[in-house]
Coordinates of C-alpha atoms in Angstrom, one line a residue:
Chain A
M1 CA -29.7 32.6 -21.9
K2 CA -29.0 33.8 -18.4
K3 CA -32.6 35.7 -18.0
F4 CA -34.5 31.8 -18.9
I5 CA -32.5 30.4 -16.2
Y6 CA -33.4 33.2 -13.8
V7 CA -36.7 32.6 -14.5
I8 CA -36.7 28.2 -14.1
V9 CA -34.7 28.7 -10.9
T10 CA -37.3 31.6 -9.9
V11 CA -40.2 29.5 -10.2
L12 CA -38.7 26.4 -9.1
I13 CA -38.1 28.3 -5.4
L14 CA -41.7 29.8 -5.6
S15 CA -42.7 26.5 -5.8
V16 CA -41.1 24.6 -3.4
C17 CA -42.4 27.5 -1.1
L18 CA -45.7 26.8 -2.0
G19 CA -45.5 23.6 -1.8
V20 CA -44.0 23.7 1.8
T21 CA -46.6 26.2 2.6
S22 CA -49.6 24.4 1.4
F23 CA -48.1 21.3 3.4
A24 CA -47.6 22.7 6.6
T25 CA -51.2 24.1 6.8
S26 CA -52.8 20.8 6.0
V27 CA -51.2 19.0 8.7
P28 CA -53.5 19.8 11.9
D29 CA -51.6 21.5 15.0
E30 CA -50.1 19.3 17.4
V31 CA -52.7 19.7 20.2
E32 CA -55.7 18.6 17.3
I33 CA -53.0 15.6 16.5
N34 CA -52.8 14.8 20.4
Q35 CA -56.2 15.5 21.6
I36 CA -56.5 14.0 25.0
P37 CA -60.0 14.3 26.2
S38 CA -60.5 16.1 29.7
A39 CA -61.4 14.1 32.5
T40 CA -64.3 15.5 35.0
F41 CA -64.9 14.3 38.9
S42 CA -68.0 13.4 40.7
E43 CA -67.8 16.6 43.8
D44 CA -66.5 13.9 46.4
F45 CA -64.0 12.9 43.7
R46 CA -64.7 9.4 44.2
T47 CA -65.9 8.9 40.5
M48 CA -63.9 10.0 37.1
Y49 CA -65.0 10.5 34.1
F50 CA -62.9 10.1 31.4
N51 CA -63.5 9.0 27.7
D52 CA -66.5 7.1 27.7
H53 CA -66.1 5.6 31.0
E54 CA -66.5 5.6 35.0
Y55 CA -63.4 5.1 37.2
Y56 CA -63.9 4.3 41.1
Q57 CA -61.9 5.2 43.3
K58 CA -60.1 2.1 44.4
N59 CA -58.2 0.7 47.4
L60 CA -55.6 -1.1 44.9
I61 CA -53.1 -3.3 46.2
F62 CA -50.3 -3.5 43.6
F63 CA -47.2 -4.6 43.4
D64 CA -45.3 -2.8 46.2
S65 CA -48.0 -0.8 47.1
Y66 CA -49.4 0.6 50.0
V67 CA -52.8 -0.8 51.0
A68 CA -54.7 2.2 51.7
T69 CA -57.8 2.0 54.3
E70 CA -59.5 4.7 54.5
Y71 CA -60.4 7.6 52.7
D72 CA -58.0 10.2 54.0
V73 CA -55.8 12.7 53.0
T74 CA -53.0 11.2 54.7
D75 CA -53.7 7.8 55.1
Y76 CA -54.0 7.5 51.2
Y77 CA -51.9 7.1 49.2
V78 CA -50.0 4.7 46.0
D79 CA -46.2 4.3 46.5
D80 CA -44.1 3.5 43.7
F81 CA -46.6 4.3 40.9
D82 CA -43.6 3.5 38.5
D83 CA -43.5 -0.1 39.2
I84 CA -47.6 0.1 38.5
M85 CA -47.1 2.0 35.5
S86 CA -44.3 -0.4 33.9
T87 CA -47.0 -3.6 34.1
M88 CA -49.9 -1.9 32.7
D89 CA -51.4 -1.3 29.2
F90 CA -49.7 1.4 28.2
A91 CA -51.7 2.6 25.9
I92 CA -51.7 5.9 27.7
P93 CA -53.1 8.9 28.2
T94 CA -50.9 10.6 30.4
N95 CA -51.2 13.5 32.0
A96 CA -54.8 13.9 30.6
D97 CA -56.8 17.3 31.1
Y98 CA -59.3 17.7 33.4
V99 CA -62.2 20.2 34.3
L100 CA -63.2 21.3 37.8
S101 CA -66.9 22.3 38.7
D102 CA -66.9 25.8 40.4
T103 CA -67.2 23.8 43.7
Q104 CA -64.2 21.9 43.3
K105 CA -62.7 24.9 42.0
E106 CA -62.8 26.8 45.9
L107 CA -61.1 23.7 47.1
V108 CA -58.8 22.4 44.9
Y109 CA -56.2 24.6 42.6
D110 CA -54.5 21.5 40.9
I111 CA -54.9 18.1 39.6
S112 CA -51.8 16.0 38.2
L113 CA -53.4 13.2 36.6
Y114 CA -51.7 10.4 35.9
G115 CA -52.8 6.7 33.8
T116 CA -53.3 4.2 31.7
D117 CA -56.4 3.6 30.1
I118 CA -57.6 1.4 33.2
L119 CA -55.8 2.7 35.9
F120 CA -55.3 6.3 36.9
T121 CA -54.0 8.3 40.0
A122 CA -54.6 11.9 40.5
D123 CA -52.6 13.5 42.9
I124 CA -54.7 16.6 44.2
S125 CA -53.4 19.7 45.5
Y126 CA -56.0 21.9 47.9
N127 CA -56.3 25.1 48.3
D128 CA -55.0 24.6 52.2
G129 CA -51.9 23.3 51.5
T130 CA -52.9 19.8 51.7
M131 CA -52.5 16.7 49.1
L132 CA -54.5 13.5 48.0
S133 CA -54.0 10.9 45.9
I134 CA -56.6 8.5 44.7
S135 CA -56.5 5.8 42.6
Y136 CA -59.7 4.8 40.2
L137 CA -59.9 1.7 38.5
R138 CA -62.0 1.4 35.4
D139 CA -66.0 0.5 35.9
D140 CA -65.0 -2.9 33.9
Y141 CA -62.3 -4.1 35.6
I142 CA -63.9 -3.2 39.4
D143 CA -65.3 -6.6 39.5
E144 CA -62.3 -8.4 37.6
Y145 CA -60.1 -7.2 40.8
D146 CA -61.9 -7.8 43.6
K147 CA -62.4 -11.7 42.3
F148 CA -58.9 -11.4 41.4
I149 CA -57.5 -10.3 45.0
A150 CA -60.3 -12.2 46.9
G151 CA -59.7 -15.4 44.6
G152 CA -56.6 -16.5 47.2
F153 CA -54.0 -16.4 44.3
A154 CA -54.3 -19.6 43.4
D155 CA -51.1 -19.3 40.9
L156 CA -48.3 -17.2 42.7
E157 CA -44.7 -17.0 41.0
I158 CA -41.5 -16.7 42.7
D159 CA -39.5 -14.7 40.2
F160 CA -36.4 -15.5 39.4
E161 CA -36.8 -12.2 37.7
W162 CA -33.9 -12.0 34.8
P163 CA -34.0 -13.6 32.3
E164 CA -37.7 -14.3 32.2
G165 CA -38.9 -17.7 32.5
N166 CA -37.5 -18.6 35.7
V167 CA -40.5 -18.9 38.2
V168 CA -41.9 -21.5 40.6
K169 CA -45.3 -21.7 40.5
T170 CA -47.0 -22.7 44.1
T171 CA -49.9 -21.2 46.0
K172 CA -50.6 -19.0 48.9
Q173 CA -52.1 -21.5 51.1
E174 CA -48.9 -23.6 50.5
L175 CA -46.5 -21.4 51.6
L176 CA -48.7 -20.2 54.3
A177 CA -49.2 -24.0 55.6
N178 CA -45.4 -24.3 56.5
E179 CA -44.2 -23.8 60.5
Q180 CA -44.3 -19.9 61.5
L181 CA -41.2 -18.5 62.5
T182 CA -40.0 -15.0 63.5
L183 CA -36.5 -13.8 62.2
K184 CA -35.2 -11.6 64.5
D185 CA -33.0 -9.1 62.3
Y186 CA -29.2 -10.3 63.7
D187 CA -30.4 -13.7 62.1
Y188 CA -30.5 -12.5 58.5
W189 CA -29.5 -9.1 58.2
M190 CA -26.0 -9.8 57.3
D191 CA -26.7 -12.5 54.3
F192 CA -29.7 -13.0 52.8
D193 CA -31.6 -12.6 49.5
Y194 CA -34.9 -12.4 48.8
Y195 CA -37.0 -12.9 45.1
Y196 CA -40.6 -11.4 44.7
I197 CA -43.5 -13.0 44.5
Y198 CA -46.3 -12.1 42.1
A199 CA -49.7 -13.2 40.9
H200 CA -50.9 -12.2 37.9
S201 CA -54.4 -11.7 36.8
D202 CA -55.5 -14.3 33.2
D203 CA -55.0 -11.4 31.2
G204 CA -52.1 -10.4 32.3
V205 CA -53.1 -6.6 33.3
L206 CA -53.7 -6.8 37.0
T207 CA -50.3 -7.8 39.3
Y208 CA -50.2 -8.5 43.0
N209 CA -47.2 -8.9 45.0
P210 CA -48.3 -10.6 48.5
G211 CA -44.9 -10.8 49.8
L212 CA -41.4 -12.2 49.5
M213 CA -39.3 -15.1 49.5
L214 CA -36.3 -15.1 51.7
K215 CA -32.9 -16.8 51.6
V216 CA -31.1 -16.6 54.8
N217 CA -28.1 -19.1 55.7
E218 CA -29.0 -21.9 52.8
K219 CA -32.5 -21.8 53.8
Y220 CA -35.6 -20.4 52.4
Y221 CA -38.5 -18.5 53.8
Y222 CA -42.2 -16.8 52.7
F223 CA -42.6 -13.6 53.6
D224 CA -45.8 -12.3 53.5
F225 CA -47.1 -8.7 53.8
A226 CA -50.0 -8.9 55.4
E227 CA -49.4 -11.3 58.2
N228 CA -46.5 -9.1 59.0
K229 CA -49.4 -6.0 58.7
S230 CA -46.9 -4.4 56.3
H231 CA -48.2 -3.8 52.6
N232 CA -44.8 -2.8 51.1
M233 CA -41.1 -3.2 50.9
D234 CA -40.5 -0.5 52.9
F235 CA -41.4 -2.5 56.1
F236 CA -39.5 -5.3 55.3
M237 CA -36.3 -2.8 54.4
E238 CA -36.5 -1.0 57.6
H239 CA -36.5 -4.4 60.0
V240 CA -33.7 -5.6 57.7
Y241 CA -31.0 -3.0 57.7
S242 CA -32.1 -1.5 61.1
E243 CA -29.4 -1.4 63.7
D244 CA -31.7 -1.2 66.6
G245 CA -31.7 -4.3 68.6
Q246 CA -35.4 -3.7 70.1
L247 CA -36.9 -4.9 67.1
K248 CA -39.2 -7.7 67.1
G249 CA -38.4 -9.4 63.9
I250 CA -40.6 -10.6 61.1
L251 CA -42.7 -13.4 60.6
V252 CA -41.7 -15.9 58.0
H253 CA -42.7 -19.7 57.4
E254 CA -39.9 -21.9 56.1
I255 CA -40.2 -23.7 53.1
T256 CA -40.3 -27.4 53.6
D257 CA -41.9 -29.0 51.1
E258 CA -39.4 -31.3 48.9
A259 CA -41.2 -30.5 45.5
L260 CA -41.2 -27.2 46.1
L261 CA -38.0 -26.8 47.5
S262 CA -36.2 -28.9 44.4
G263 CA -38.4 -26.4 42.0
I264 CA -37.1 -23.4 43.8
E265 CA -33.0 -24.4 43.8
A266 CA -33.9 -25.2 40.3
A267 CA -34.8 -22.3 39.1
E268 CA -32.3 -20.3 41.0
T269 CA -29.7 -22.3 39.6
A270 CA -31.0 -21.4 36.4
Y271 CA -31.1 -17.8 37.0
Y272 CA -27.8 -17.6 37.8
E273 CA -26.3 -19.8 35.2
D274 CA -28.2 -17.8 32.6
D275 CA -27.4 -14.2 34.1
F276 CA -24.1 -14.7 35.2
G277 CA -23.0 -17.9 33.1
Y278 CA -20.7 -15.8 30.7
L279 CA -18.4 -15.0 34.3
Y280 CA -19.0 -18.9 36.0
N281 CA -19.7 -21.7 34.3
D282 CA -19.6 -21.1 30.2
E283 CA -17.0 -23.6 29.6
L284 CA -15.8 -21.9 26.1
A285 CA -16.3 -18.1 27.7
I286 CA -13.4 -19.2 29.8
K287 CA -11.6 -21.5 27.1
V288 CA -11.7 -18.1 24.7
S289 CA -10.2 -16.5 27.6
Y290 CA -7.8 -18.5 28.2
F291 CA -6.4 -18.8 24.8
F292 CA -6.4 -15.0 25.5
L293 CA -4.2 -15.1 28.5
I294 CA -2.1 -17.6 26.9
L295 CA -1.4 -15.6 24.1
L296 CA -0.9 -12.3 25.4
F297 CA 1.5 -13.2 28.8
G298 CA 2.7 -16.7 27.0
V299 CA 3.0 -17.0 23.2
V300 CA 3.5 -13.3 21.9
P301 CA 6.5 -12.8 24.8
A302 CA 7.7 -16.4 23.5
V303 CA 8.0 -14.8 20.5
I304 CA 10.0 -12.1 21.6
F305 CA 11.9 -13.7 23.6
I306 CA 13.3 -16.0 20.2
V307 CA 13.7 -13.4 17.9
A308 CA 15.6 -11.0 20.8
L309 CA 17.4 -14.1 21.8
V310 CA 18.5 -14.8 18.1
F311 CA 19.4 -11.8 16.7
A312 CA 21.5 -11.4 20.2
I313 CA 23.6 -14.4 19.0
I314 CA 24.0 -13.4 15.8
K315 CA 24.7 -9.3 16.1
K316 CA 27.8 -8.4 17.7
G317 CA 28.1 -5.0 19.0
K318 CA 26.0 -2.8 21.0
Y319 CA 23.0 -4.0 20.2
R320 CA 23.7 -7.3 21.7
K321 CA 23.2 -6.4 25.4
L322 CA 20.2 -4.9 24.7
L323 CA 19.1 -7.5 23.0
F324 CA 20.1 -10.4 25.9
T325 CA 18.2 -7.9 28.3
T326 CA 14.9 -7.6 26.6
A327 CA 15.5 -11.7 26.0
G328 CA 15.9 -11.8 30.1
F329 CA 13.0 -9.7 30.8
T330 CA 10.4 -11.8 28.1
L331 CA 12.5 -15.2 29.6
A332 CA 10.9 -13.7 33.5
E333 CA 8.1 -12.9 32.4
I334 CA 7.1 -16.0 31.2
I335 CA 9.0 -18.4 33.7
T336 CA 6.3 -15.9 36.5
F337 CA 3.1 -16.9 33.9
I338 CA 3.9 -20.7 34.1
I339 CA 4.0 -19.8 37.9
F340 CA 0.9 -17.9 37.6
M341 CA -1.1 -20.7 35.8
I342 CA 0.3 -23.6 38.3
V343 CA -1.3 -21.3 41.2
V344 CA -4.7 -20.9 39.6
S345 CA -4.9 -24.9 38.2
A346 CA -3.9 -26.1 42.1
K347 CA -7.2 -25.1 43.2
Chain B
M1 CA 30.4 12.3 30.5
L2 CA 27.0 11.2 32.1
K3 CA 27.3 13.5 34.3
K4 CA 27.9 16.3 32.7
L5 CA 25.0 15.7 29.3
M6 CA 22.4 15.8 32.3
R7 CA 23.2 18.9 34.0
Y8 CA 22.7 20.8 30.5
D9 CA 19.5 18.6 30.2
F10 CA 18.3 19.3 33.4
K11 CA 19.0 23.1 33.3
S12 CA 17.3 23.5 30.0
V13 CA 14.4 22.0 31.2
F14 CA 14.3 23.2 34.5
K15 CA 14.9 26.4 34.5
L16 CA 11.5 26.9 32.8
W17 CA 9.6 23.9 34.5
W18 CA 10.2 25.6 38.0
I19 CA 8.0 28.3 37.0
G20 CA 5.1 26.2 36.4
A21 CA 5.8 24.2 39.7
L22 CA 5.9 27.4 41.5
S23 CA 2.7 28.6 39.7
T24 CA 0.4 25.7 40.6
F25 CA 1.8 25.4 43.7
V26 CA 0.5 28.8 44.9
L27 CA -2.5 28.3 42.2
S28 CA -3.2 25.3 45.1
F29 CA -3.5 27.4 48.0
I30 CA -6.1 29.7 46.2
G31 CA -7.9 26.4 45.3
G32 CA -8.0 25.0 48.9
G33 CA -9.7 28.6 49.8
F34 CA -12.5 28.6 47.2
S35 CA -13.3 25.0 47.3
T36 CA -13.7 25.6 51.3
I37 CA -17.0 26.6 50.6
F38 CA -18.6 23.9 49.3
Y39 CA -17.8 22.3 52.9
T40 CA -19.1 25.1 54.8
E41 CA -22.7 24.7 56.4
K42 CA -23.5 28.7 56.0
E43 CA -25.4 29.6 53.1
I44 CA -23.1 31.1 50.4
P45 CA -24.3 33.4 47.9
V46 CA -24.9 32.6 44.0
P47 CA -22.5 35.2 42.8
V48 CA -19.6 33.9 45.3
T49 CA -20.5 30.2 44.8
I50 CA -20.3 30.8 40.7
V51 CA -16.8 33.0 41.1
A52 CA -15.6 29.9 43.2
V53 CA -16.6 27.4 40.8
F54 CA -14.6 29.3 38.0
A55 CA -12.0 29.8 40.2
I56 CA -11.3 26.0 41.1
I57 CA -12.1 25.1 37.0
M58 CA -9.1 27.6 36.3
V59 CA -6.7 26.0 38.7
Y60 CA -7.4 22.7 37.6
I61 CA -7.1 24.0 34.0
A62 CA -3.7 25.7 35.5
Y63 CA -2.6 21.6 36.3
M64 CA -3.4 20.0 33.4
A65 CA -1.6 22.6 31.2
F66 CA 1.3 22.4 34.0
G67 CA 1.7 18.8 32.7
V68 CA 1.5 19.0 29.1
F69 CA 4.0 21.9 29.4
S70 CA 6.7 19.8 31.3
D71 CA 5.6 17.3 28.7
I72 CA 6.8 19.4 26.0
L73 CA 9.8 20.9 27.8
V74 CA 10.8 17.1 27.8
Y75 CA 10.0 16.1 24.0
V76 CA 11.2 19.5 22.4
R77 CA 14.2 19.2 24.1
F78 CA 14.8 15.7 22.6
Y79 CA 13.7 16.4 19.0
K80 CA 15.8 19.2 18.9
N81 CA 18.7 18.2 20.3
F82 CA 19.0 15.1 18.4
Y83 CA 16.8 15.6 15.1
T84 CA 16.9 19.3 14.3
D85 CA 20.4 20.9 13.2
Q86 CA 21.5 21.1 16.6
G87 CA 21.9 17.2 16.0
Y88 CA 25.2 17.6 14.1
L89 CA 26.1 19.3 17.6
T90 CA 24.8 17.2 19.4
F91 CA 26.6 14.2 17.9
T92 CA 30.4 15.9 18.1
L93 CA 30.3 15.8 21.5
P94 CA 32.6 12.9 22.7
A95 CA 30.3 10.9 24.6
K96 CA 28.9 7.9 23.3
R97 CA 25.5 7.9 22.0
Q98 CA 24.4 5.7 24.5
S99 CA 25.4 8.3 27.2
I100 CA 23.7 11.1 25.2
L101 CA 20.7 8.5 25.1
N102 CA 20.5 7.8 29.0
S103 CA 20.9 11.8 29.7
K104 CA 17.2 12.1 27.8
V105 CA 15.9 9.4 29.2
F106 CA 17.1 10.1 33.1
L107 CA 15.7 13.6 31.9
G108 CA 12.1 12.6 31.2
F109 CA 11.7 10.0 33.7
V110 CA 12.7 12.7 36.8
T111 CA 10.9 15.5 34.8
T112 CA 7.7 13.4 34.6
T113 CA 7.5 11.6 38.2
S114 CA 8.5 15.7 39.3
T115 CA 5.9 16.6 37.7
S116 CA 3.5 13.9 38.8
L117 CA 4.7 14.4 42.7
V118 CA 4.2 18.0 41.9
L119 CA 0.6 17.7 41.1
F120 CA -0.4 15.0 43.5
I121 CA 1.0 17.7 46.5
N122 CA -1.0 20.4 44.8
L123 CA -4.3 18.2 44.5
L124 CA -3.8 17.1 48.5
I125 CA -3.1 20.8 49.3
V126 CA -6.5 21.5 47.7
T127 CA -8.2 18.7 49.6
V128 CA -6.7 19.5 52.8
I129 CA -7.6 22.8 52.7
G130 CA -11.1 22.1 51.2
A131 CA -12.3 19.7 53.2
H132 CA -10.3 20.5 56.6
K133 CA -13.0 20.4 58.8
Y134 CA -14.0 16.8 57.9
I135 CA -10.7 15.4 57.3
F136 CA -9.3 16.6 60.8
S137 CA -12.4 15.6 62.6
K138 CA -12.3 12.9 64.9
E139 CA -15.1 11.0 63.6
S140 CA -12.6 11.2 60.6
L141 CA -9.9 10.0 63.1
E142 CA -11.9 7.9 64.4
E143 CA -12.8 5.9 61.0
L144 CA -9.0 6.1 60.0
K145 CA -8.0 4.4 63.3
I146 CA -10.9 1.6 62.5
I147 CA -9.3 0.9 59.1
F148 CA -5.5 0.7 60.2
E149 CA -6.7 -1.6 63.1
E150 CA -8.8 -3.5 60.6
F151 CA -6.1 -3.6 58.4
A152 CA -3.4 -5.2 61.9
A153 CA -5.9 -8.0 62.1
Y154 CA -6.4 -9.0 58.8
E155 CA -4.4 -12.1 58.0
Y156 CA -3.0 -11.8 54.7
N157 CA -2.0 -8.0 54.8
Y158 CA 1.2 -8.5 53.7
F159 CA 0.1 -8.8 50.8
F160 CA -0.8 -5.4 50.9
I161 CA 2.7 -4.2 51.1
I162 CA 3.8 -6.4 48.3
F163 CA 1.0 -4.8 46.2
L164 CA 2.3 -1.7 47.2
V165 CA 5.6 -2.4 46.5
E166 CA 4.3 -3.7 42.8
A167 CA 2.4 -0.3 42.4
L168 CA 5.4 1.4 42.9
I169 CA 7.6 0.0 40.6
L170 CA 4.8 -0.1 38.1
F171 CA 4.5 3.8 38.2
G172 CA 8.1 4.2 37.4
L173 CA 8.2 1.6 34.5
L174 CA 5.0 3.1 32.9
T175 CA 6.1 6.3 33.1
L176 CA 9.6 5.2 31.6
T177 CA 7.8 3.1 29.0
A178 CA 5.4 6.1 28.1
M179 CA 8.2 8.0 27.3
L180 CA 10.6 5.5 25.6
F181 CA 7.5 4.9 23.4
N182 CA 7.0 8.8 22.5
Y183 CA 10.9 9.5 22.5
G184 CA 10.3 6.2 19.7
C185 CA 7.9 7.9 17.9
I186 CA 9.7 11.2 17.1
S187 CA 12.8 9.2 16.3
V188 CA 11.2 7.0 13.9
A189 CA 9.3 9.5 12.5
S190 CA 12.8 11.6 12.1
V191 CA 14.2 8.9 10.4
L192 CA 11.7 8.2 8.0
V193 CA 10.6 11.5 6.6
K194 CA 12.4 14.4 5.7
K195 CA 9.4 17.2 6.5
A196 CA 6.9 17.3 8.6
K197 CA 8.5 15.4 11.1
I198 CA 6.5 16.4 14.1
L199 CA 3.1 15.5 12.3
A200 CA 4.3 12.5 11.1
A201 CA 5.6 11.6 14.9
V202 CA 2.0 12.5 16.0
G203 CA 0.8 10.4 13.4
I204 CA 2.4 6.9 14.2
Y205 CA 2.0 7.8 17.8
Y206 CA -1.7 7.7 17.2
V207 CA -1.4 3.9 14.4
A208 CA 0.4 2.9 17.3
T209 CA -1.9 3.7 20.3
S210 CA -5.0 2.7 18.1
I211 CA -3.2 -0.8 17.7
L212 CA -1.6 -1.6 21.6
G213 CA -5.4 0.1 22.2
F214 CA -7.4 -2.4 19.7
I215 CA -4.9 -5.2 21.5
F216 CA -5.7 -4.9 24.9
T217 CA -9.6 -3.8 24.7
I218 CA -10.0 -7.6 23.0
F219 CA -7.6 -8.9 26.0
Y220 CA -10.1 -6.8 28.6
L221 CA -13.2 -8.0 27.0
F222 CA -12.4 -11.6 26.1
G223 CA -9.3 -12.2 28.9
L224 CA -10.1 -11.5 32.2
T225 CA -13.2 -14.0 32.1
S226 CA -11.3 -17.4 33.3
L227 CA -9.0 -14.7 35.5
V228 CA -13.0 -14.1 37.3
S229 CA -13.8 -17.4 36.8
V230 CA -10.6 -18.5 38.4
F231 CA -11.0 -16.0 41.2
S232 CA -14.2 -17.3 42.4
S233 CA -13.3 -20.7 42.4
I234 CA -10.1 -20.7 44.6
S235 CA -8.9 -19.8 48.6
E236 CA -8.4 -16.4 48.9
V237 CA -4.3 -16.7 49.7
A238 CA -4.1 -17.7 46.6
V239 CA -6.4 -15.2 45.1
L240 CA -4.2 -12.5 46.3
G241 CA -0.8 -14.6 45.1
S242 CA -2.0 -14.9 42.2
I243 CA -2.6 -11.2 41.7
A244 CA 0.9 -10.7 43.4
L245 CA 2.4 -13.0 40.3
L246 CA -0.4 -11.1 37.4
L247 CA 1.5 -7.8 38.7
L248 CA 5.1 -9.3 38.4
I249 CA 4.2 -10.5 35.4
V250 CA 3.1 -6.9 34.2
I251 CA 6.1 -5.5 35.5
F252 CA 8.3 -7.7 33.6
I253 CA 6.3 -6.8 30.2
L254 CA 6.7 -3.9 30.8
C255 CA 10.6 -4.1 31.0
A256 CA 10.4 -6.0 28.0
A257 CA 8.4 -3.1 26.3
C258 CA 11.1 -0.6 27.8
S259 CA 13.6 -2.3 26.2
V260 CA 12.1 -3.0 23.4
F261 CA 11.5 1.1 22.8
Y262 CA 15.0 1.4 23.7
Y263 CA 16.3 -0.3 21.0
V264 CA 14.0 1.5 18.5
N265 CA 15.2 4.6 19.7
Y266 CA 19.3 3.6 20.0
W267 CA 18.7 2.3 16.6
C268 CA 17.2 5.5 15.0
L269 CA 20.1 7.3 16.7
H270 CA 22.4 5.2 14.9
K271 CA 20.6 5.9 11.6
K272 CA 20.5 9.3 12.1
L273 CA 24.5 10.0 13.0
N274 CA 25.5 9.4 9.4
L275 CA 24.0 13.3 9.5
A276 CA 25.1 13.9 5.7

């Protein structure tokens, strides 16, 4: 009987081992599963070939991105790449592999390639220590991108970010048509809010941030990146936070259109109510909170006070003093709590 | 009689306590010396940095050990004197029960406060030795001066003196409450069970702190909303006044809690007096 059990167990173990082995061999290698096609480049790196598509070098304007003016080692890069990635279709592949020609190998020793299936950025490290970042846009998006950027951004959204939906629609023409003035740094650096303004392409793939809406001393202004010869937030932040009195300030347009202003104010109020409502304006939350306050600082001490007082009266002997002390402290606490409630409700 | 009781209690605890206090005090200078390397601009070799980090960690472990050690001394004394065979002798002393308990309360309070003070001084020594270049630099002193000037110019600065006084009272009361609570756990466990009293005391401590922790978490989550809301809508002086009143409320609550815990201990001692 014993031998029979040994045989059964051995067979079972062996069959499990065989099963695992055959399963393991049937699963393709990791490389095979995630095989990413390699990217290749034209000799001048202006075109990239990847996954049956051509990608063209493009001076992109996205979000806070820097606008490149020339194809140059020092002057071309896309800023804040994470932001760009966050808006793009994540059908990745990121960190795609690449293949270089022999001539390219003589010049370049490494390329870091990041991207989605529409946009790629290549950080090209040259043998002489210099580095070049190039953005590539997929061939079928080139025209769409140009149309989008050149289209005057018919619909801009002043975005109150969170929660989604608190946006105000406007146009760039409308914002720029308002009176232009210069805000010097001391006008606004102490106390201001700013909100992003976005334009999205119809399919939502392309996003552009042409400027900001500023709120200074309860007035609203439009700050246009291009008008200030800046193309990113860095310029704006430097001006806002610099303590250098020599700064010229920033060019803005005061928003005066009443319909637009009321829309902005409504969206802003909704934004604060949605985001901080629990703390500021939610009546139910405040009532619940008062309930707990009164329970902890009012009802519980009152119960302890009554119990201690009753026992102090009933009991005789050495406990009496102690019970009276407890009752005294709880009574003092209740009185202080009542004063506190009067102070906070007096407003 | 209370004085005599206290003398014996203090002698018993402090004959060991001072060794820990002195050791950590000396270690503070060593820790301070090692921590200077984190504030220097010179390049320090990696092995030296590793040794320094380990040395500083050891110093902080010693601090923690000292804190635990002083607590153990107090609670072991309390437990042994009252709830072991020594209890027979303790309660035959020509002293009132209240005096015996008061002596232990006073011992616990002084020991815990002294330990906190020693640890505070030790941390100060480590910081001052380690960062003396920055602490006593012209810029730091200038900044300190500016802070004092701003404080002096602040309209409602007297509130901060009230807060300071209340904070000191709160610290004392918290120490007292925590100690009476722990004594209470030991007492209740000793009255309730006959074997494994320490284990029972630890169990009661965990159950009680869990319940209290739950109540305070609920209060923290739901109870503070109205305060934030109220504080955002009333004047600055009313906010400061309300905070002062809130601290006073907490002080009274802690006073009441101290009375309750003292009552529990007293009741347990009374129960335990019947040692037959």
